[in-house]
Short mmCIF file of C-alpha atoms in Angstrom, two decimals:
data_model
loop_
_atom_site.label_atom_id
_atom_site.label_comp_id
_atom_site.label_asym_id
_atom_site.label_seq_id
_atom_site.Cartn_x
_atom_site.Cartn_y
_atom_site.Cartn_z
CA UNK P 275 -67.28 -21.66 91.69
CA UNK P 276 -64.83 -18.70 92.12
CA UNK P 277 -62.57 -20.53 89.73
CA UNK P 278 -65.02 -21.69 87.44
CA UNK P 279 -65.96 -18.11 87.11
CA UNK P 280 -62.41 -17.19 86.69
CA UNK P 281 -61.71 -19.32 83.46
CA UNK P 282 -64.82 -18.48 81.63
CA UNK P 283 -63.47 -14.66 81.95
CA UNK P 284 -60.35 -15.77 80.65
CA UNK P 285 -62.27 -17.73 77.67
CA UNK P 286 -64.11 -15.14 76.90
CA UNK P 287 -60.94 -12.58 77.02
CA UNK P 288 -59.04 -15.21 74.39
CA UNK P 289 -61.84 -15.05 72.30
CA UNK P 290 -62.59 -11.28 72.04
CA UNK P 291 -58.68 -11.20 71.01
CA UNK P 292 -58.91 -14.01 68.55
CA UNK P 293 -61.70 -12.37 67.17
CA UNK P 294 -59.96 -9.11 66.42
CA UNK P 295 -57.09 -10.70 65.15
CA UNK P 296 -59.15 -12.85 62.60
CA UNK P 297 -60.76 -9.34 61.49
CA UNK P 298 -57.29 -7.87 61.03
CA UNK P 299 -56.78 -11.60 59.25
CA UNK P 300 -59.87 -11.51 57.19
CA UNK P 301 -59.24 -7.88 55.90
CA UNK P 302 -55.87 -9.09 54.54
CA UNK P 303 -57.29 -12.49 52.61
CA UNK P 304 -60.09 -10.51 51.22
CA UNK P 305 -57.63 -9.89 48.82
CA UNK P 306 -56.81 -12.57 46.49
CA UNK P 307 -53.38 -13.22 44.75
CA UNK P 308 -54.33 -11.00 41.79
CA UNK P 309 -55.47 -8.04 43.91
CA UNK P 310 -52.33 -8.83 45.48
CA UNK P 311 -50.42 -8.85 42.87
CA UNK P 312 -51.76 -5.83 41.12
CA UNK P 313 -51.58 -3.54 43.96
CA UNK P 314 -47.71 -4.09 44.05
CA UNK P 315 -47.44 -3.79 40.52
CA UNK P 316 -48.56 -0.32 41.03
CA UNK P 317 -46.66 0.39 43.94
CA UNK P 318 -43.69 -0.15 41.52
CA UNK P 319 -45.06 1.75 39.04
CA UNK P 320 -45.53 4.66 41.54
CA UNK P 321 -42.34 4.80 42.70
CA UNK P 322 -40.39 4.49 39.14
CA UNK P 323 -42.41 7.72 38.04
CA UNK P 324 -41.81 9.20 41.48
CA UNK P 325 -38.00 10.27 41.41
CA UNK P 326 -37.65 13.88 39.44
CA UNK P 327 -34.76 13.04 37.19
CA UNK P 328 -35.03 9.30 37.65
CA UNK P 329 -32.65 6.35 38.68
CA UNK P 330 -29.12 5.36 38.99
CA UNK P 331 -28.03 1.68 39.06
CA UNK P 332 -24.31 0.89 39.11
CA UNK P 333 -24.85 -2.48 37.82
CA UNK P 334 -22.45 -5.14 38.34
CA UNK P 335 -23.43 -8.24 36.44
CA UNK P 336 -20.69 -10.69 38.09
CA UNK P 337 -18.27 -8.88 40.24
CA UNK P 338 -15.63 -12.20 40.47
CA UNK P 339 -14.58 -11.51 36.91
CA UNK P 340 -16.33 -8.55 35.16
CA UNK P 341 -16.43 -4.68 36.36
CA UNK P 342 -19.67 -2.55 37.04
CA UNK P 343 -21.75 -0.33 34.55
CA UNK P 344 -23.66 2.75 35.34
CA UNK P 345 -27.63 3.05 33.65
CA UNK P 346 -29.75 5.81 33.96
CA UNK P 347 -33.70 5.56 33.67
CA UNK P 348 -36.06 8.55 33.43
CA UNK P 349 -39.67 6.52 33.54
CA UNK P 350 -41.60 8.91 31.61
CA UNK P 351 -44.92 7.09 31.89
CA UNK P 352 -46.03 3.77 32.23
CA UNK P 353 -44.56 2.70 28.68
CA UNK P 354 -41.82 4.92 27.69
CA UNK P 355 -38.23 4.63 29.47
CA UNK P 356 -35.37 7.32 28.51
CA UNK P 357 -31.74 5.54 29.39
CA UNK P 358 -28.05 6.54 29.25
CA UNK P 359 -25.20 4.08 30.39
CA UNK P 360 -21.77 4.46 30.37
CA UNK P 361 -21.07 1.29 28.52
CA UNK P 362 -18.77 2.87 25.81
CA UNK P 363 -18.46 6.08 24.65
CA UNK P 364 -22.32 6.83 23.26
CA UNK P 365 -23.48 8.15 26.73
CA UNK P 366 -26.68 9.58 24.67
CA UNK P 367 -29.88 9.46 26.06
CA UNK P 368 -31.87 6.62 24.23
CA UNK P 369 -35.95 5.97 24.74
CA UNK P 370 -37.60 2.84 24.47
CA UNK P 371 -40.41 0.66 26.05
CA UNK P 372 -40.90 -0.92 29.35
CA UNK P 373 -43.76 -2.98 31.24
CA UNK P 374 -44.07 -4.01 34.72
CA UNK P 375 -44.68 -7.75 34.23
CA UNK P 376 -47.31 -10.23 36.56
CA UNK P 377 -45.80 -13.32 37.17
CA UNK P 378 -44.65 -15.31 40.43
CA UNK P 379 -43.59 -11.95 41.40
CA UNK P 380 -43.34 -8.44 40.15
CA UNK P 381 -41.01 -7.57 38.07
CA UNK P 382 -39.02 -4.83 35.86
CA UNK P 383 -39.08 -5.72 32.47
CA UNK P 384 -37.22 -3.32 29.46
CA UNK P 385 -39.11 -5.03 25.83
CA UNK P 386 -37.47 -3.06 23.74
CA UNK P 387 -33.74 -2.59 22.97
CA UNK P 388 -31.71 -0.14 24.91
CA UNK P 389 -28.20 0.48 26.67
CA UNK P 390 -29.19 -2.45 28.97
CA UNK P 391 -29.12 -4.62 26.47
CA UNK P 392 -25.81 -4.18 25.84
CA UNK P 393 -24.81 -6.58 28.48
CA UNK P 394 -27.10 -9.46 27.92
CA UNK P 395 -25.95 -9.72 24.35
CA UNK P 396 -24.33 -13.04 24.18
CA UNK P 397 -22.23 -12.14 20.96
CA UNK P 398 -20.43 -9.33 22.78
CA UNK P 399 -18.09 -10.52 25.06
CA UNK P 400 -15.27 -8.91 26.91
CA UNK P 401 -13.04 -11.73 26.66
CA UNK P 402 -12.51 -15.17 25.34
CA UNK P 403 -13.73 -17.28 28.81
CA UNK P 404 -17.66 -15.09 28.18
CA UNK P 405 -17.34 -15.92 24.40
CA UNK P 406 -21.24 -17.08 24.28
CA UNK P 407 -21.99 -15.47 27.60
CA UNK P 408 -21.62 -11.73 26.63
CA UNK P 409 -21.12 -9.60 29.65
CA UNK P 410 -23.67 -11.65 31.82
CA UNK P 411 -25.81 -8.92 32.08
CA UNK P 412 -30.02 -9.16 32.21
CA UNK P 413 -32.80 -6.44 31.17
CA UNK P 414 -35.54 -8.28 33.77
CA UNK P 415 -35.22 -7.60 37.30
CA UNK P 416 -37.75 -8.75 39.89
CA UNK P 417 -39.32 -6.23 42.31
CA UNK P 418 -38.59 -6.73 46.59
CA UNK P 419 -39.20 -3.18 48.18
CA UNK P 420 -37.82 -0.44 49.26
CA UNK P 421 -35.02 0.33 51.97
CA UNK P 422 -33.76 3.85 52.86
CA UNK P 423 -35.17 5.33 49.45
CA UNK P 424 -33.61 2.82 47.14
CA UNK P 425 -35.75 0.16 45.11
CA UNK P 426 -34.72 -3.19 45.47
CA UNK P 427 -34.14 -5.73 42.63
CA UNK P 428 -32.79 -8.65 41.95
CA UNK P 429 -31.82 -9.80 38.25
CA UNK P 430 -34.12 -12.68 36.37
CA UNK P 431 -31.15 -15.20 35.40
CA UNK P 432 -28.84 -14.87 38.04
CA UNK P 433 -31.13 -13.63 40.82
CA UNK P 434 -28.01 -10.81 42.28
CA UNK P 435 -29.32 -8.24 43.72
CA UNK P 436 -29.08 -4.54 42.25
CA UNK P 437 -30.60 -1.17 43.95
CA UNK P 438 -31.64 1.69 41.70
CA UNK P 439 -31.28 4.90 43.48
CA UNK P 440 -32.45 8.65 43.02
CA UNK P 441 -30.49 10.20 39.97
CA UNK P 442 -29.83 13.74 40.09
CA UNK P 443 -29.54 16.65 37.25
CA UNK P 444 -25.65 15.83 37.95
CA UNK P 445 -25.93 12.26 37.10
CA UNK P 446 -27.25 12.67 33.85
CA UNK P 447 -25.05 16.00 33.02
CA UNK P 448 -21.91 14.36 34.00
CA UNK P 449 -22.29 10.77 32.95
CA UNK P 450 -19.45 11.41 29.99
CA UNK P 451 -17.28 12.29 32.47
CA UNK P 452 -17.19 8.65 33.05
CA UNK P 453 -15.81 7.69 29.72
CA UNK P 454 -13.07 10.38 30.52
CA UNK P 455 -12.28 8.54 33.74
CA UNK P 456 -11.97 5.15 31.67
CA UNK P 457 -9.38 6.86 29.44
CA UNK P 458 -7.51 8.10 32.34
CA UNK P 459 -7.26 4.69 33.77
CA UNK P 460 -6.70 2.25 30.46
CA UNK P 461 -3.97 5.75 29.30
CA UNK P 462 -3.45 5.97 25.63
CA UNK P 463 -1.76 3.82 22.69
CA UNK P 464 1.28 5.89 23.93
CA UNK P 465 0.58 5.06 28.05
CA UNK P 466 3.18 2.94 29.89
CA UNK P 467 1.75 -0.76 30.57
CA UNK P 468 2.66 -1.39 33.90
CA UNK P 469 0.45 -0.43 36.85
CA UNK P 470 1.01 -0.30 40.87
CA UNK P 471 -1.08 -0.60 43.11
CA UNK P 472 0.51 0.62 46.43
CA UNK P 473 -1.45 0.08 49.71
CA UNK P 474 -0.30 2.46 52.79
CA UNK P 475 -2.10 0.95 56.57
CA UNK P 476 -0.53 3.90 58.10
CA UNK P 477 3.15 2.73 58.70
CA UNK P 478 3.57 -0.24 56.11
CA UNK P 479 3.64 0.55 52.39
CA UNK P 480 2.60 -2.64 50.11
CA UNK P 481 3.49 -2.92 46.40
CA UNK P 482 0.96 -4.94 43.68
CA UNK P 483 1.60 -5.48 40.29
CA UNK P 484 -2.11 -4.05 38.37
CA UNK P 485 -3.43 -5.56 35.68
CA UNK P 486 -6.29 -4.27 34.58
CA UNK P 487 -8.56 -5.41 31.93
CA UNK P 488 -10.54 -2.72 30.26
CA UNK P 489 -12.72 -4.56 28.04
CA UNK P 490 -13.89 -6.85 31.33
CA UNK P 491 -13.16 -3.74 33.56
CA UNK P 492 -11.59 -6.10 36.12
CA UNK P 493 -8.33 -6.41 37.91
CA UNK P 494 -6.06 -8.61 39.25
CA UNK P 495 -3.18 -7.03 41.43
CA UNK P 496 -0.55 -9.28 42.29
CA UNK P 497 2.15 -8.91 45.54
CA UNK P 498 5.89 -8.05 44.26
CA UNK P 499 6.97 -9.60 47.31
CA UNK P 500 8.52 -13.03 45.95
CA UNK P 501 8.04 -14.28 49.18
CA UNK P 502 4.04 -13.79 49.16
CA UNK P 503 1.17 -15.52 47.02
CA UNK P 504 -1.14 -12.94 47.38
CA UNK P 505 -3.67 -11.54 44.53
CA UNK P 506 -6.22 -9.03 45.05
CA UNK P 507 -9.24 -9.28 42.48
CA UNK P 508 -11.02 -5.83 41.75
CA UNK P 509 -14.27 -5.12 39.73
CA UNK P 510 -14.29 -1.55 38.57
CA UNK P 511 -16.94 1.03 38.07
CA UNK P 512 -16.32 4.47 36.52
CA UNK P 513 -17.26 7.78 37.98
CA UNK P 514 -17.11 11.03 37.09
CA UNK P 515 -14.19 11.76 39.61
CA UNK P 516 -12.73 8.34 39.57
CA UNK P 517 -13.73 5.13 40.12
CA UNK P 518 -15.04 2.53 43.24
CA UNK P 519 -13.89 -0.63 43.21
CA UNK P 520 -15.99 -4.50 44.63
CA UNK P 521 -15.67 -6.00 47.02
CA UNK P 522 -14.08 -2.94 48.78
CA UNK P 523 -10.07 -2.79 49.34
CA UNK P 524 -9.21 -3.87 52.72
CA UNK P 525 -6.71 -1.82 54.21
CA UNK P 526 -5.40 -2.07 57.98
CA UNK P 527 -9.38 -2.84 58.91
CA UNK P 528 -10.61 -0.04 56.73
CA UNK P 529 -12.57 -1.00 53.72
CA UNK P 530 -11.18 1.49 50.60
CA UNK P 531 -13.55 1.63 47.61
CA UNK P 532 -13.84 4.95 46.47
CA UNK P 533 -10.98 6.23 43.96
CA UNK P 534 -10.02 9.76 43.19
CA UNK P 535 -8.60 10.84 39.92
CA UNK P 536 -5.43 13.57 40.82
CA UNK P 537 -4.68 14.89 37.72
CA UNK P 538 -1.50 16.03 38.74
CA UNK P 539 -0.59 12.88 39.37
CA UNK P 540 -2.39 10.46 37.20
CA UNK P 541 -3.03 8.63 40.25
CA UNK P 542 -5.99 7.06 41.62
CA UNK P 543 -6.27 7.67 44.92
CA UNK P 544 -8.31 6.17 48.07
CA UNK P 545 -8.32 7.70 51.90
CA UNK P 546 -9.49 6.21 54.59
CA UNK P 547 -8.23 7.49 58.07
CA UNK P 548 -4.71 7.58 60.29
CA UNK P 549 -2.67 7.51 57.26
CA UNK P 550 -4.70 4.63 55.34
CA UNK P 551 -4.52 5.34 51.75
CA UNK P 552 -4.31 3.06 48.22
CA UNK P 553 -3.12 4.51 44.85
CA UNK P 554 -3.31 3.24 41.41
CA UNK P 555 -0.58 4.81 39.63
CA UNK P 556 1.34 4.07 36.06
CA UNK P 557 5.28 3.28 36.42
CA UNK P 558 7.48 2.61 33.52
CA UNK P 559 9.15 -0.77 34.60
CA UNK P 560 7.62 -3.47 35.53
CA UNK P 561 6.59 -3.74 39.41
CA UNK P 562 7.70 -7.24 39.38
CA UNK P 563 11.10 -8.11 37.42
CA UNK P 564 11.00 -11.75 36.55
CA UNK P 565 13.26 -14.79 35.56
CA UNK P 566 11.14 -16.25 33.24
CA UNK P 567 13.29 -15.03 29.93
CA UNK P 568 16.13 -17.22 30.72
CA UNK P 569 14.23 -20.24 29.79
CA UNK P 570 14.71 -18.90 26.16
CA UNK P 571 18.49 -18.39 26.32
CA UNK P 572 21.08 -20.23 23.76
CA UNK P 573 21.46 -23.75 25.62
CA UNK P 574 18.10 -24.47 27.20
CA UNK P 575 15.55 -26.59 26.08
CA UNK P 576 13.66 -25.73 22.57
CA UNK P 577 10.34 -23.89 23.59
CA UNK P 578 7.72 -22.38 21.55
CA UNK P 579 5.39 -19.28 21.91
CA UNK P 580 2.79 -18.34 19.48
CA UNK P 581 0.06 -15.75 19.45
CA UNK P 582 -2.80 -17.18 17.97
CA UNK P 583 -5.63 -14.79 16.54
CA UNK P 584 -8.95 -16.91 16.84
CA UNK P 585 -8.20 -16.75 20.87
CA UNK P 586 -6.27 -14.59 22.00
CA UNK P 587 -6.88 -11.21 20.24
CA UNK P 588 -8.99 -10.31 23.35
CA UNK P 589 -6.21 -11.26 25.57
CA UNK P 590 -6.69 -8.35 28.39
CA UNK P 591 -2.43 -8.85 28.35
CA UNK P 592 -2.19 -7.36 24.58
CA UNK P 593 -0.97 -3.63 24.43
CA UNK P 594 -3.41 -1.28 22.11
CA UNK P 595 0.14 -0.52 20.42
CA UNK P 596 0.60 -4.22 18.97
CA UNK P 597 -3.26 -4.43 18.56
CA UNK P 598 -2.59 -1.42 16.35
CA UNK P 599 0.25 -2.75 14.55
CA UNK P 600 -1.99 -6.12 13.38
CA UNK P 601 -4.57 -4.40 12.42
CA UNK P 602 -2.38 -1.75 10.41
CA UNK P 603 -0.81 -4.96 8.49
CA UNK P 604 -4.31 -7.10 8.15
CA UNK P 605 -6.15 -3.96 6.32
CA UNK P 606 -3.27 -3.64 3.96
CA UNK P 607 -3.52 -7.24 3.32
CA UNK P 608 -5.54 -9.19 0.44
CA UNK P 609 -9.09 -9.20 1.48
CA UNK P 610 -9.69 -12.78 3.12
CA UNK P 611 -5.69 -12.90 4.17
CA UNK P 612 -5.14 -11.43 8.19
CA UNK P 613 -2.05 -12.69 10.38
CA UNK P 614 -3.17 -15.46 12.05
CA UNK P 615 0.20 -16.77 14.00
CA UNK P 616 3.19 -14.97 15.57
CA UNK P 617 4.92 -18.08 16.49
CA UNK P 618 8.17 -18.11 18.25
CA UNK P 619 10.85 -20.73 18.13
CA UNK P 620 13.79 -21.12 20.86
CA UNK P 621 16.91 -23.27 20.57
CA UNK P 622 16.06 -25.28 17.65
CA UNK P 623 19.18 -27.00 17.30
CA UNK P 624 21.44 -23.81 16.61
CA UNK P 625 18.01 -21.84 15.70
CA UNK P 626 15.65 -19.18 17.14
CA UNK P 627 12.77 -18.00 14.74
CA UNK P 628 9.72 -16.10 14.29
CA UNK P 629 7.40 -17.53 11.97
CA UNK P 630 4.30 -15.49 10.65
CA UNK P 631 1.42 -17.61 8.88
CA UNK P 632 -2.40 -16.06 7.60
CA UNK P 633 -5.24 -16.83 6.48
CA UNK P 634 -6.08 -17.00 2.84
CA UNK P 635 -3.48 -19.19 1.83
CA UNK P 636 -0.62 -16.89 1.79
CA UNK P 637 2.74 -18.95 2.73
CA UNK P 638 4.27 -18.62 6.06
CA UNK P 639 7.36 -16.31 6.36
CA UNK P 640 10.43 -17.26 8.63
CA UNK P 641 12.56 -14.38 10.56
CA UNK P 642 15.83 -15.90 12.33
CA UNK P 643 17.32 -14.20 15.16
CA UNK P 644 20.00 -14.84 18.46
CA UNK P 645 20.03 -14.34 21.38
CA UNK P 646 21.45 -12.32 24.41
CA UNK P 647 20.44 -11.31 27.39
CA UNK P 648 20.06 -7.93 29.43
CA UNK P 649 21.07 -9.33 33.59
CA UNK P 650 20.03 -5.65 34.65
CA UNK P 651 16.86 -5.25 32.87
CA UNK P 652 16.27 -9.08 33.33
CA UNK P 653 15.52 -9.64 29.89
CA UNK P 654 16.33 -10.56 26.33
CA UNK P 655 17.16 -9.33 23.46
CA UNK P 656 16.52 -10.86 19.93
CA UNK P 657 18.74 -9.48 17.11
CA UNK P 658 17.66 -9.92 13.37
CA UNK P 659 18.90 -12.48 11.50
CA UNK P 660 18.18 -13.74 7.86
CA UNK P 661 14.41 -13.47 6.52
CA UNK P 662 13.44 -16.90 4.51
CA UNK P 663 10.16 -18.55 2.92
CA UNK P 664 8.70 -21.70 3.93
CA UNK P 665 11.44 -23.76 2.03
CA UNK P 666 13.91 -21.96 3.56
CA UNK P 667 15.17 -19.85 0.44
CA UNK P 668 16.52 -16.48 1.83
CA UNK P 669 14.07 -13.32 1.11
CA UNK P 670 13.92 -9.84 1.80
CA UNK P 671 11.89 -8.35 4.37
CA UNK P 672 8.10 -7.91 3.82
CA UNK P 673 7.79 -4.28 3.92
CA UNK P 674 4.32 -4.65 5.82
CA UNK P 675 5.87 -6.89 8.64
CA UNK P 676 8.30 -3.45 9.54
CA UNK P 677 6.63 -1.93 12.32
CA UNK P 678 5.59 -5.11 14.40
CA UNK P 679 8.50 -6.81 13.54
CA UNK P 680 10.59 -4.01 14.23
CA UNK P 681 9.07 -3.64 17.67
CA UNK P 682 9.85 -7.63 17.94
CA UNK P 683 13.15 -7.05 17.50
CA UNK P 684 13.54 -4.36 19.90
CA UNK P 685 17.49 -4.21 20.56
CA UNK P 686 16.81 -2.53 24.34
CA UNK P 687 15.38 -5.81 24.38
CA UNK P 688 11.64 -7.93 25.90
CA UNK P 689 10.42 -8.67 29.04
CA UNK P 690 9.36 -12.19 29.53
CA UNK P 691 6.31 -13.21 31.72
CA UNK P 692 4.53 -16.40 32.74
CA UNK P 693 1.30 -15.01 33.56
CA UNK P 694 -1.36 -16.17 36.33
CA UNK P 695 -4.01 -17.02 34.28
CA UNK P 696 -5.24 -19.14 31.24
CA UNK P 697 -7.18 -18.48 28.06
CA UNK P 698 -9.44 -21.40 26.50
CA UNK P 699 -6.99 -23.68 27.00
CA UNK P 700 -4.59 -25.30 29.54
CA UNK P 701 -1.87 -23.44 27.87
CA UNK P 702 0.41 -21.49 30.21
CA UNK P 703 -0.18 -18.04 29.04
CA UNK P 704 3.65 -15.83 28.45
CA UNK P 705 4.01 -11.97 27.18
CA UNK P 706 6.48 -10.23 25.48
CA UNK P 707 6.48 -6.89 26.43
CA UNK P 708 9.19 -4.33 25.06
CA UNK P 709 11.63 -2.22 27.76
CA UNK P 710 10.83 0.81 26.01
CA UNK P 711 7.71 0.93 24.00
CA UNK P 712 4.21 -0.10 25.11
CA UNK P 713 3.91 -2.92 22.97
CA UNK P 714 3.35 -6.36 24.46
CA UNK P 715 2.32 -9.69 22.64
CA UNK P 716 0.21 -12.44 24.18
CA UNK P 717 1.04 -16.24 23.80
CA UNK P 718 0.61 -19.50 24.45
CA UNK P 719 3.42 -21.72 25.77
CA UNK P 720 4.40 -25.17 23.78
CA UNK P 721 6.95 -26.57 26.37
#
């Protein structure tokens, strides 16, 4: 009986407890999914108009090939959005609409066109592998809480997740400061074209050849040790002070992602701690010296090289200085005639030739040259030769093909460079980049 008595208390204890959990239950189901649903749409809401001077996102849309953007948002009610971004150099504060949006989920959702935009438009791309894509960017971001005062997103299309924090007075203030910070990395028409990336764990220094891209705003750093295979791939974000860098820089177990600017220097600098540091600093040769150029000398193989405008005038490997030069021939051209080859011939038969075609119609023009090469500088130099037409009948000189043929024909000579990467095609991508100007051509290989 003693036992019997024992279980019904038990029973009865069970169901007291089940009973105040299905309260606690109950109270929570009252709710149905709208309720739900409406009551964290204004949770959003609250917290968007909550922050005094707004939110920061540094948003990177795909950090395995493109760099990240900074947005500012001042909510200003629950229709009207101010905005800045550093996306180019119009850091102006720009108001349009936004909603919060009911669907599966909460979500973010700018209607009407602003900096954010920018990135989702799928006629501006950075470079010729997003032609279509744009910069990959989105202007709908779903809603998933909060965590240590940031708001949690993550974007529509791609579903990557991207925080908004609290912007400050500064933010907004000194957001040009990031365009400054841009310059100071990309330099001028005038800058040297070879970067280093030097990496310091405390004892062992580390040299990388730095190519940065700053239409994409990503890197790729490559080891000048011969004997190593090692890359490291870099998106970039702009700051007033300098820049980070994703995924972090690994250095002697210390993750490096924050980037001073010294101005004495020029340098970009990062410190961690015991003598950890990595700089990003300009150098007027090129951090890796290669071979490739004698593959064009008098008694190898014939090989062609030819820039081709419809894909590779956003090839990250052109210099501003010959992008200058094209354009400064093209808008003294014949409307509907541009350059649209810079084709390079090696050891035909006895010959070597640069050929320029256009559009329009206008007849290709031939410029001979030989040969020699520079064993210190490890590279070669092309001297000018006879000018002809397409049937071969001698000419003068264009007077509009001077200044890029001039830097062409360089006679401190060019650098020549199978680079790592293709563009559109399978095409081995080479550059011709001079030993004393900062021009550099991009081209395709026929081989």
């Amino acid at each position: 009986m003693k036992k019997l008595i024992k279980v019904f208390l038990i029973v009865a204890v069970f169901l007291q407890f089940v009973a105040c959990e299905n309260k606690e239950d109950i109270t929570l189901f009252n709710q149905n999914a709208t309720e739900r649903l409406n009551e964290r749409s204004k949770e959003l809401s609250d917290i968007l108009l909550s922050s005094e001077y707004g939110w920061k996102a540094v948003y990177f849309t795909d950090s395995t090939q493109l760099g990240g953007f900074t947005h500012l948002f001042k909510f200003k009610d629950l229709k009207n959005v101010d905005m800045a971004s550093d996306f180019d150099e119009d850091t102006s504060i720009i108001s349009s609409e936004y909603k919060i949006e009911l669907g599966s989920t909460i979500s973010l959702l700018f209607t009407t066109r602003n900096r954010i935009h920018l990135l989702s438009d799928s006629d501006n791309y950075p470079t010729a592998e997003l032609r279509g894509q744009g910069y990959k960017g989105d202007f709908q971001f779903l809603y998933y809480g909060q965590e240590n005062g940031e708001i949690i997103f993550r974007t529509n299309r791609s579903f990557e997740e991207l925080r908004f924090e609290k912007a400050t007075a500064l933010d907004w203030s000194d957001l040009a400061k990031n365009t400054t910070m841009r310059a100071n990395l990309t330099g001028t028409i005038d800058s040297s074209l070879f970067k280093l990336l030097e990496t310091n764990d405390g004892s062992t220094i580390e040299k990388f050849d730095f190519n940065y891209d700053s239409a994409s705003r990503f890197s790729i750093a490559t080891s000048t040790d011969v004997s190593s295979e090692e890359t490291i791939s870099l998106a970039i974000a702009y700051t007033p002070t300098g820049i980070i860098v994703k995924p972090a820089l690994t250095v002697n177990d210390q993750k490096l992602s924050v980037f001073t600017y010294d101005a004495g220097t020029g340098n970009f600098v990062a410190t961690g701690t015991s003598g950890v540091t990595a700089t990003i600093g300009s150098t007027d040769i090129p951090p890796l010296l290669t071979d490739d150029y004698k593959d064009l000398l008098r008694g190898k193989p014939e090989t062609g090289f030819a820039y081709i405008a419809e894909y590779l005038e956003f090839a990250p490997t052109n210099s501003g200085l010959f992008l200058y030069l094209l354009n400064e021939i093209n808008t003294g051209l014949p409307q509907g005639v541009a350059i649209d080859r810079v084709q390079f011939t090696f050891n035909d038969g006895s010959s070597n030739y640069v050929v320029y075609t256009f559009t329009g119609g206008r007849a290709p023009i031939f410029h001979f040259f030989t040969t020699t090469e520079d064993k210190v500088k490890k590279s070669i130099i092309l001297t000018s030769g006879r000018w002809t037409d397409q049937n071969g009948t001698r000419i003068n000189r264009p007077a509009y093909l001077k200044n890029l043929d001039d830097q062409i024909m360089n006679p401190s000579g060019l650098y020549v460079k199978k680079e790592n990467f293709n563009i559109a095609f399978s095409n081995d991508i080479y550059t011709f980049t001079s030993t004393t100007t900062p021009f550099r051509i991009t081209t395709y290989a026929f081989q």
